[in-house]
Coordinates of C-alpha atoms and ligand atoms in Angstrom, one line a residue:
M343 CA 98.9 -67.3 166.9
S344 CA 99.8 -63.9 168.3
T345 CA 97.3 -61.3 169.5
I346 CA 98.9 -58.6 167.3
P347 CA 96.3 -56.9 165.0
T348 CA 96.7 -58.1 161.4
A349 CA 97.4 -54.6 160.1
D350 CA 100.2 -54.3 162.6
L351 CA 101.7 -57.6 161.5
Y352 CA 101.8 -56.3 158.0
R353 CA 103.2 -53.0 159.0
D354 CA 106.1 -54.5 161.0
Y355 CA 106.8 -57.7 159.1
V356 CA 105.6 -57.6 155.5
M357 CA 107.5 -55.6 152.9
P358 CA 105.6 -52.5 151.9
T359 CA 105.4 -53.2 148.1
Y360 CA 101.7 -52.9 147.7
G361 CA 99.3 -50.0 148.2
R362 CA 96.9 -52.1 150.3
F363 CA 93.4 -51.3 151.5
D364 CA 92.7 -51.5 155.2
L365 CA 90.6 -54.6 154.9
A366 CA 91.5 -58.0 156.5
L367 CA 89.5 -60.9 155.0
T368 CA 89.0 -64.2 156.7
H369 CA 86.8 -66.4 154.4
G370 CA 84.5 -66.5 151.5
E371 CA 81.6 -68.4 150.0
G372 CA 80.4 -68.1 146.4
S373 CA 80.6 -64.4 145.4
R374 CA 81.0 -63.1 148.9
V375 CA 83.9 -62.6 151.3
W376 CA 83.9 -61.7 155.0
D377 CA 86.3 -59.4 157.0
E378 CA 87.6 -59.9 160.5
D379 CA 84.7 -57.9 161.9
G380 CA 82.2 -60.2 160.3
K381 CA 81.1 -57.7 157.6
S382 CA 80.4 -59.3 154.2
Y383 CA 81.3 -58.0 150.8
L384 CA 80.1 -58.8 147.3
D385 CA 83.4 -59.7 145.6
F386 CA 83.5 -58.2 142.2
G387 CA 87.3 -58.3 142.1
A388 CA 87.7 -62.1 142.6
G389 CA 91.3 -61.7 143.7
I390 CA 92.1 -59.7 140.5
A391 CA 90.4 -62.1 138.1
V392 CA 91.5 -65.2 139.8
S393 CA 88.6 -66.8 141.7
S394 CA 86.8 -68.0 138.6
L395 CA 84.5 -70.3 140.6
G396 CA 84.1 -67.8 143.5
H397 CA 85.0 -68.9 147.0
A398 CA 84.9 -72.4 148.5
H399 CA 83.3 -73.9 145.4
P400 CA 82.5 -77.5 146.3
A401 CA 84.1 -79.0 143.1
L402 CA 87.4 -77.1 143.7
V403 CA 87.5 -77.8 147.4
Q404 CA 86.9 -81.5 146.9
S405 CA 89.5 -81.8 144.2
V406 CA 92.2 -80.0 146.1
A407 CA 91.4 -81.8 149.4
E408 CA 91.5 -85.2 147.7
Q409 CA 94.7 -84.4 145.9
A410 CA 96.3 -83.0 149.0
A411 CA 95.6 -86.2 150.9
Q412 CA 97.1 -88.3 148.0
L413 CA 100.1 -86.4 146.7
I414 CA 100.8 -82.6 146.8
H415 CA 104.2 -82.5 145.1
T416 CA 106.8 -84.7 143.5
S417 CA 108.9 -82.3 141.3
N418 CA 109.1 -82.5 137.5
L419 CA 111.6 -85.3 137.6
Y420 CA 108.6 -87.7 137.6
L421 CA 105.2 -88.0 135.9
T422 CA 101.9 -87.3 137.6
R423 CA 98.5 -88.0 136.1
P424 CA 96.9 -84.5 136.9
Q425 CA 99.6 -82.6 135.0
G426 CA 99.2 -84.8 131.9
E427 CA 95.4 -84.6 132.0
L428 CA 95.4 -80.8 132.5
A429 CA 97.9 -80.4 129.6
K430 CA 95.5 -82.4 127.3
L431 CA 92.5 -80.3 128.4
V432 CA 94.3 -77.0 127.7
V433 CA 95.5 -78.2 124.3
D434 CA 91.9 -79.4 123.5
L435 CA 90.4 -76.1 124.6
V436 CA 92.8 -74.1 122.4
G437 CA 92.1 -76.6 119.6
L438 CA 95.2 -76.0 117.5
G439 CA 97.4 -78.9 118.6
G440 CA 100.7 -78.0 120.4
K441 CA 101.9 -78.6 123.9
V442 CA 101.9 -76.9 127.3
F443 CA 104.4 -76.0 130.0
F444 CA 103.2 -75.4 133.6
C445 CA 104.7 -72.8 136.0
N446 CA 103.4 -70.8 139.0
S447 CA 102.4 -67.3 138.0
G448 CA 101.6 -65.0 135.1
A449 CA 105.0 -63.3 135.1
E450 CA 106.7 -66.7 135.0
A451 CA 104.4 -67.9 132.1
N452 CA 105.5 -64.8 130.1
E453 CA 109.2 -65.6 130.9
G454 CA 108.6 -68.9 129.2
L455 CA 107.3 -67.0 126.1
Y456 CA 110.4 -64.7 126.0
K457 CA 112.7 -67.7 126.2
L458 CA 110.7 -69.6 123.5
A459 CA 110.9 -66.6 121.2
R460 CA 114.6 -66.1 121.8
K461 CA 115.3 -69.7 121.0
F462 CA 113.1 -69.4 117.9
G463 CA 115.0 -66.3 116.7
A464 CA 118.5 -67.3 117.7
P465 CA 119.4 -69.1 114.4
T466 CA 118.5 -65.9 112.5
G467 CA 120.0 -63.4 115.0
R468 CA 116.6 -62.0 116.1
H469 CA 115.6 -61.3 119.7
E470 CA 113.4 -58.2 119.8
F471 CA 109.8 -58.1 121.0
I472 CA 107.1 -55.6 120.1
T473 CA 104.7 -55.0 123.0
F474 CA 102.2 -52.2 123.6
G475 CA 101.5 -49.0 125.5
N476 CA 99.5 -49.6 128.7
S477 CA 100.3 -53.3 128.6
F478 CA 101.1 -55.3 131.7
H479 CA 103.2 -58.5 131.7
G480 CA 104.3 -59.0 135.3
R481 CA 106.9 -57.9 137.8
T482 CA 110.0 -60.0 136.9
L483 CA 112.8 -58.1 135.2
G484 CA 111.6 -59.5 131.9
G485 CA 108.0 -58.6 132.8
I486 CA 108.7 -55.0 133.6
S487 CA 110.9 -54.7 130.5
A488 CA 108.0 -56.1 128.4
T489 CA 105.4 -53.9 130.1
G490 CA 104.5 -50.7 128.3
Q491 CA 104.1 -48.6 131.5
E492 CA 107.0 -46.4 132.8
K493 CA 105.8 -46.6 136.4
V494 CA 106.8 -50.3 136.8
K495 CA 110.3 -49.7 135.4
T496 CA 111.4 -46.8 137.5
G497 CA 114.6 -47.6 139.6
F498 CA 115.2 -51.0 138.0
A499 CA 117.6 -50.2 135.2
P500 CA 119.2 -51.7 133.3
L501 CA 116.2 -53.6 132.0
V502 CA 116.2 -56.6 129.8
E503 CA 117.2 -55.4 126.4
G504 CA 115.1 -55.8 123.3
F505 CA 111.5 -54.7 124.1
V506 CA 110.0 -52.0 121.9
H507 CA 106.6 -50.5 122.9
V508 CA 104.1 -49.1 120.3
P509 CA 100.6 -47.8 120.7
F510 CA 97.9 -50.4 121.3
N511 CA 95.5 -51.0 118.4
D512 CA 97.8 -49.1 116.0
L513 CA 98.7 -51.5 113.2
A514 CA 100.7 -48.9 111.2
A515 CA 102.9 -48.3 114.3
V516 CA 103.6 -52.0 114.7
E517 CA 104.6 -52.3 111.0
A518 CA 106.9 -49.4 111.3
A519 CA 108.5 -50.9 114.4
I520 CA 109.5 -54.2 112.8
T521 CA 113.2 -54.5 112.2
P522 CA 115.5 -57.3 111.1
K523 CA 116.0 -58.0 114.8
T524 CA 112.3 -58.5 115.6
V525 CA 111.2 -62.0 116.5
A526 CA 107.8 -61.7 118.2
I527 CA 104.8 -59.6 119.1
L528 CA 103.3 -60.0 122.6
V529 CA 99.9 -58.6 123.2
E530 CA 97.0 -58.9 125.6
P531 CA 93.8 -59.4 123.6
V532 CA 92.1 -57.4 126.3
Q533 CA 94.4 -55.2 128.3
G534 CA 93.7 -55.7 132.0
E535 CA 95.9 -53.6 134.3
G536 CA 95.9 -50.9 131.6
G537 CA 92.2 -50.3 132.3
I538 CA 90.2 -53.0 130.3
N539 CA 91.1 -52.1 126.7
P540 CA 89.9 -54.7 124.1
A541 CA 92.0 -55.1 120.9
T542 CA 90.0 -54.5 117.8
P543 CA 89.3 -57.5 115.4
E544 CA 91.3 -55.7 112.6
F545 CA 94.2 -55.2 115.0
L546 CA 94.5 -58.9 115.9
Q547 CA 94.0 -60.0 112.3
G548 CA 96.5 -57.4 111.1
L549 CA 99.1 -58.6 113.7
R550 CA 98.6 -62.2 112.5
A551 CA 99.2 -61.0 108.9
L552 CA 102.3 -59.1 109.9
C553 CA 103.7 -62.1 111.8
D554 CA 103.1 -64.3 108.8
G555 CA 104.7 -61.8 106.4
H556 CA 107.8 -61.2 108.6
D557 CA 108.2 -64.7 110.1
L558 CA 107.4 -63.4 113.6
L559 CA 105.7 -65.2 116.5
L560 CA 102.3 -63.9 117.6
M561 CA 102.1 -64.4 121.3
Y562 CA 99.0 -63.6 123.4
D563 CA 99.2 -62.8 127.1
E564 CA 95.9 -64.2 128.4
V565 CA 96.9 -64.2 132.0
Q566 CA 94.0 -61.9 133.0
C567 CA 91.6 -62.3 130.1
G568 CA 91.9 -66.1 129.4
F569 CA 89.9 -69.2 130.3
G570 CA 86.4 -67.9 130.4
R571 CA 86.6 -64.3 131.6
T572 CA 85.6 -62.8 128.3
G573 CA 83.0 -65.5 127.6
D574 CA 85.2 -67.8 125.6
W575 CA 88.0 -70.2 126.5
C576 CA 90.3 -68.1 124.4
A577 CA 89.8 -64.3 124.8
W578 CA 91.1 -63.6 121.3
R579 CA 88.2 -65.6 119.9
T580 CA 85.7 -63.3 121.6
I581 CA 87.4 -60.5 119.6
I582 CA 87.6 -62.3 116.3
S583 CA 86.5 -65.9 115.8
S584 CA 89.0 -66.9 113.2
G585 CA 92.0 -65.5 111.3
A586 CA 94.0 -64.4 114.4
D587 CA 95.1 -67.6 116.1
P588 CA 98.5 -67.2 117.9
D589 CA 101.7 -69.2 117.9
A590 CA 101.9 -69.1 121.7
V591 CA 99.8 -68.1 124.7
S592 CA 100.4 -67.5 128.4
W593 CA 97.9 -67.9 131.3
A594 CA 97.7 -67.8 135.1
K595 CA 95.2 -66.2 137.5
G596 CA 91.8 -67.8 136.7
I597 CA 93.2 -71.1 135.4
A598 CA 93.2 -72.8 138.9
G599 CA 90.8 -70.6 140.8
G600 CA 93.4 -69.2 143.3
V601 CA 95.8 -72.2 143.7
P602 CA 99.0 -70.7 142.1
L603 CA 99.4 -72.0 138.6
G604 CA 100.6 -70.5 135.4
A605 CA 101.0 -72.1 131.9
F606 CA 102.1 -71.3 128.4
W607 CA 101.2 -73.1 125.3
A608 CA 103.0 -73.3 121.9
G609 CA 101.6 -74.5 118.6
T610 CA 102.9 -76.7 115.9
R611 CA 104.4 -74.2 113.5
A612 CA 107.9 -75.1 112.3
A613 CA 110.8 -73.8 114.3
G614 CA 113.8 -75.1 112.3
S615 CA 113.6 -78.9 112.2
V616 CA 111.1 -79.2 115.1
P617 CA 107.6 -77.8 115.8
L618 CA 107.5 -74.7 118.1
C619 CA 106.0 -76.8 120.9
D620 CA 109.1 -79.0 121.0
L621 CA 111.7 -76.2 120.7
L622 CA 112.4 -76.0 124.5
G623 CA 114.0 -79.4 124.9
P624 CA 115.3 -81.1 128.0
G625 CA 117.4 -78.8 130.2
T626 CA 116.3 -75.6 128.5
H627 CA 113.6 -74.6 130.9
G628 CA 112.0 -75.7 134.2
T629 CA 110.6 -74.9 137.6
T630 CA 110.3 -77.0 140.8
Y631 CA 106.6 -76.5 141.5
G632 CA 105.2 -76.0 138.0
G633 CA 102.1 -78.2 137.4
N634 CA 102.5 -80.1 140.6
P635 CA 99.6 -82.5 141.3
L636 CA 97.9 -80.1 143.7
A637 CA 97.8 -77.2 141.3
A638 CA 97.0 -79.4 138.3
A639 CA 94.1 -80.9 140.2
A640 CA 92.8 -77.4 140.9
G641 CA 93.2 -76.5 137.3
L642 CA 91.3 -79.6 136.1
A643 CA 88.5 -78.9 138.6
V644 CA 88.2 -75.2 137.5
L645 CA 88.2 -75.7 133.8
S646 CA 85.9 -78.7 134.0
E647 CA 83.4 -76.8 136.1
I648 CA 83.5 -73.8 133.7
G649 CA 82.5 -76.1 130.9
R650 CA 80.0 -78.2 132.9
S651 CA 78.1 -75.3 134.4
G652 CA 77.8 -73.1 131.3
L653 CA 80.0 -70.4 132.8
L654 CA 81.2 -69.1 129.4
E655 CA 77.5 -68.3 128.5
N656 CA 77.0 -66.8 132.0
A657 CA 80.0 -64.5 131.5
R658 CA 78.7 -63.3 128.1
E659 CA 75.1 -62.8 129.3
L660 CA 75.8 -61.2 132.6
G661 CA 78.7 -59.1 131.3
A662 CA 76.5 -57.7 128.6
H663 CA 73.8 -57.0 131.2
L664 CA 76.2 -55.2 133.5
I665 CA 77.6 -53.1 130.7
R666 CA 74.1 -52.2 129.4
E667 CA 72.8 -51.2 132.8
L668 CA 75.9 -49.2 133.7
E669 CA 75.7 -47.2 130.4
A670 CA 72.0 -46.7 131.0
M671 CA 72.6 -45.1 134.4
G672 CA 73.9 -42.0 132.7
L673 CA 75.7 -40.9 135.9
P674 CA 77.9 -37.8 135.8
A675 CA 80.7 -39.8 137.5
I676 CA 80.9 -42.4 134.7
R677 CA 82.8 -41.3 131.6
L678 CA 82.8 -44.5 129.8
V679 CA 82.1 -48.3 130.2
R680 CA 84.4 -50.8 128.4
G681 CA 84.6 -54.5 128.5
V682 CA 84.1 -58.0 127.2
G683 CA 82.3 -60.6 129.2
L684 CA 83.0 -60.3 132.9
M685 CA 86.0 -58.1 132.3
I686 CA 84.5 -54.6 132.7
G687 CA 86.2 -51.2 133.1
I688 CA 84.3 -48.1 134.3
E689 CA 86.2 -45.0 133.5
L690 CA 85.4 -42.2 135.9
N691 CA 85.2 -38.5 135.4
D692 CA 86.9 -36.1 137.8
L693 CA 85.1 -36.7 141.1
P694 CA 84.0 -33.8 143.4
S695 CA 86.3 -33.2 146.4
S696 CA 83.4 -34.1 148.7
F697 CA 83.5 -37.7 147.4
G698 CA 85.6 -40.4 149.0
G699 CA 88.4 -38.3 150.5
E700 CA 91.9 -37.8 149.0
G701 CA 93.6 -39.5 146.1
L702 CA 93.0 -40.7 142.6
P703 CA 89.4 -41.1 141.4
S704 CA 90.0 -44.9 141.0
I705 CA 91.1 -45.3 144.6
R706 CA 88.4 -43.0 146.0
A707 CA 85.7 -44.8 144.2
T708 CA 87.0 -48.2 145.2
K709 CA 87.1 -47.2 148.9
A710 CA 83.6 -45.7 148.7
L711 CA 82.2 -48.9 147.1
M712 CA 84.1 -51.0 149.7
A713 CA 82.4 -49.1 152.5
E714 CA 79.1 -50.0 151.0
G715 CA 80.0 -53.7 150.7
L716 CA 81.2 -54.0 147.1
L717 CA 84.8 -55.0 146.2
V718 CA 86.1 -53.7 142.8
I719 CA 89.7 -53.3 141.5
P720 CA 91.2 -49.9 140.7
S721 CA 93.2 -49.6 137.5
G722 CA 95.4 -46.5 136.8
E723 CA 94.1 -43.1 137.7
R724 CA 90.5 -43.2 136.8
T725 CA 89.2 -46.7 136.0
I726 CA 87.6 -49.3 138.3
R727 CA 87.4 -52.9 137.1
L728 CA 84.6 -55.4 137.7
L729 CA 86.1 -58.9 137.5
P730 CA 83.5 -61.0 139.4
P731 CA 83.6 -64.8 139.7
L732 CA 82.3 -66.4 136.5
T733 CA 79.7 -68.1 138.8
I734 CA 77.8 -64.9 139.7
N735 CA 74.1 -65.0 139.1
G736 CA 71.7 -62.3 137.9
V737 CA 70.6 -61.4 141.5
E738 CA 74.2 -60.7 142.5
A739 CA 74.9 -58.7 139.3
D740 CA 71.8 -56.5 140.1
E741 CA 72.9 -56.2 143.7
A742 CA 76.3 -54.8 142.5
L743 CA 74.5 -52.5 140.1
V744 CA 72.3 -51.1 143.0
I745 CA 75.5 -50.3 145.0
L746 CA 77.3 -48.8 142.0
R747 CA 74.3 -46.6 141.2
R748 CA 74.0 -45.4 144.8
V749 CA 77.7 -44.8 145.4
L750 CA 78.7 -43.3 142.1
G751 CA 75.4 -41.5 141.9
S752 CA 76.3 -39.7 145.1
A753 CA 79.4 -38.2 143.4
L754 CA 77.7 -34.9 142.4
Ligands
PLP358 C1 98.0 -59.6 131.5 C2 98.9 -60.0 132.6 N1 100.1 -60.6 132.4 C3 100.9 -60.9 133.4 C4 100.5 -60.7 134.8 C5 101.4 -61.1 135.9 O1 100.8 -62.2 136.5 P1 101.3 -62.6 138.0 O2 101.0 -61.5 138.9 O3 100.6 -63.9 138.3 O4 102.8 -62.8 137.9 C6 99.3 -60.0 135.0 C7 98.9 -59.7 136.4 O5 98.1 -58.8 136.7 C8 98.5 -59.7 133.9 O6 97.3 -59.0 134.1

């Protein structure tokens, strides 16, 4: 290894696509991570909702280590037991039958949904999607075309044709946007990058009814909100327990606790002569790594541990505690607290110029909290997100609350 400082390696050799913080992390344990100077941080970002089991969780470490020693990769030309077992587990957790395809990231999982919908609509000449303002669906060309935020699209025209954006939680706008070319609606049940905006129960139920009435596919992007983060395996069920089940869902992030894995599921509704889950037949879709034994073993370990250790209940209880306590603080810096389970957004008021230096309120607050040992994730201009590991305990939640009160309380 060279003696060049990490920040200099990044400056000189890594493309400058991210607005990164000046923090080089070396290792983690549970809800904590350490930087190169040995300073520890309470990690309430969890790698942007990825490290579901926190860091160095024994069950995940053991599963990955054992699988790595046995077989890391074979391609999808062959069968491997972990992929089959994980597919069964995902289908069981969704509880609606159907089948799963594995890939490597959230953007790629959504690409699968776009292709599934195009194939579904092709016989009737339909290919358009309705997506939503402030949504985020990934950084591929399809992903930025689907995303309802102008800032991700700038400079990349021409985009993929056929994505129409309407305001989130506005059912009348969706109905008005449906045309003879519409084939699917893609929605995050809880918008993540857009600032933690939960869909209303009426909205999801209404989308299901519109999809049924117009023969459209209802597709949920659960890349950020799925697999336990909201306190249920399926985020849409924390919004509404029945009457809004989808035709297809995408996941990534928390599914394998940080080992790159994405997935999409399709249900059994008819698509011509086959069920939707069999529509993408041999040769229509694929990826070299997707669902390889290493990633699938990680997914199995994470999902099993969430169930075994009661982490859904933990997310519900500690999420409600955090929201209650943040609201009760009544700090001038906090405009609003939104969230479901351990997916919490704190919307900030304008911060005084004396607080946290230059820049957007979300960035200044994130930096000020980081200096005091708490990692959070900025979102847009004025929201910070709390997305801690699902394994956090009450002591850690209260420790974060103390730091939040002290730091945000100093913004006078
Ligand atoms: C809802 C949602 N969809 C898709 C993506 C893209 O996932 P990835 O970064 O793994 O491609 C993200 C990432 O933040 C997301 O939050």
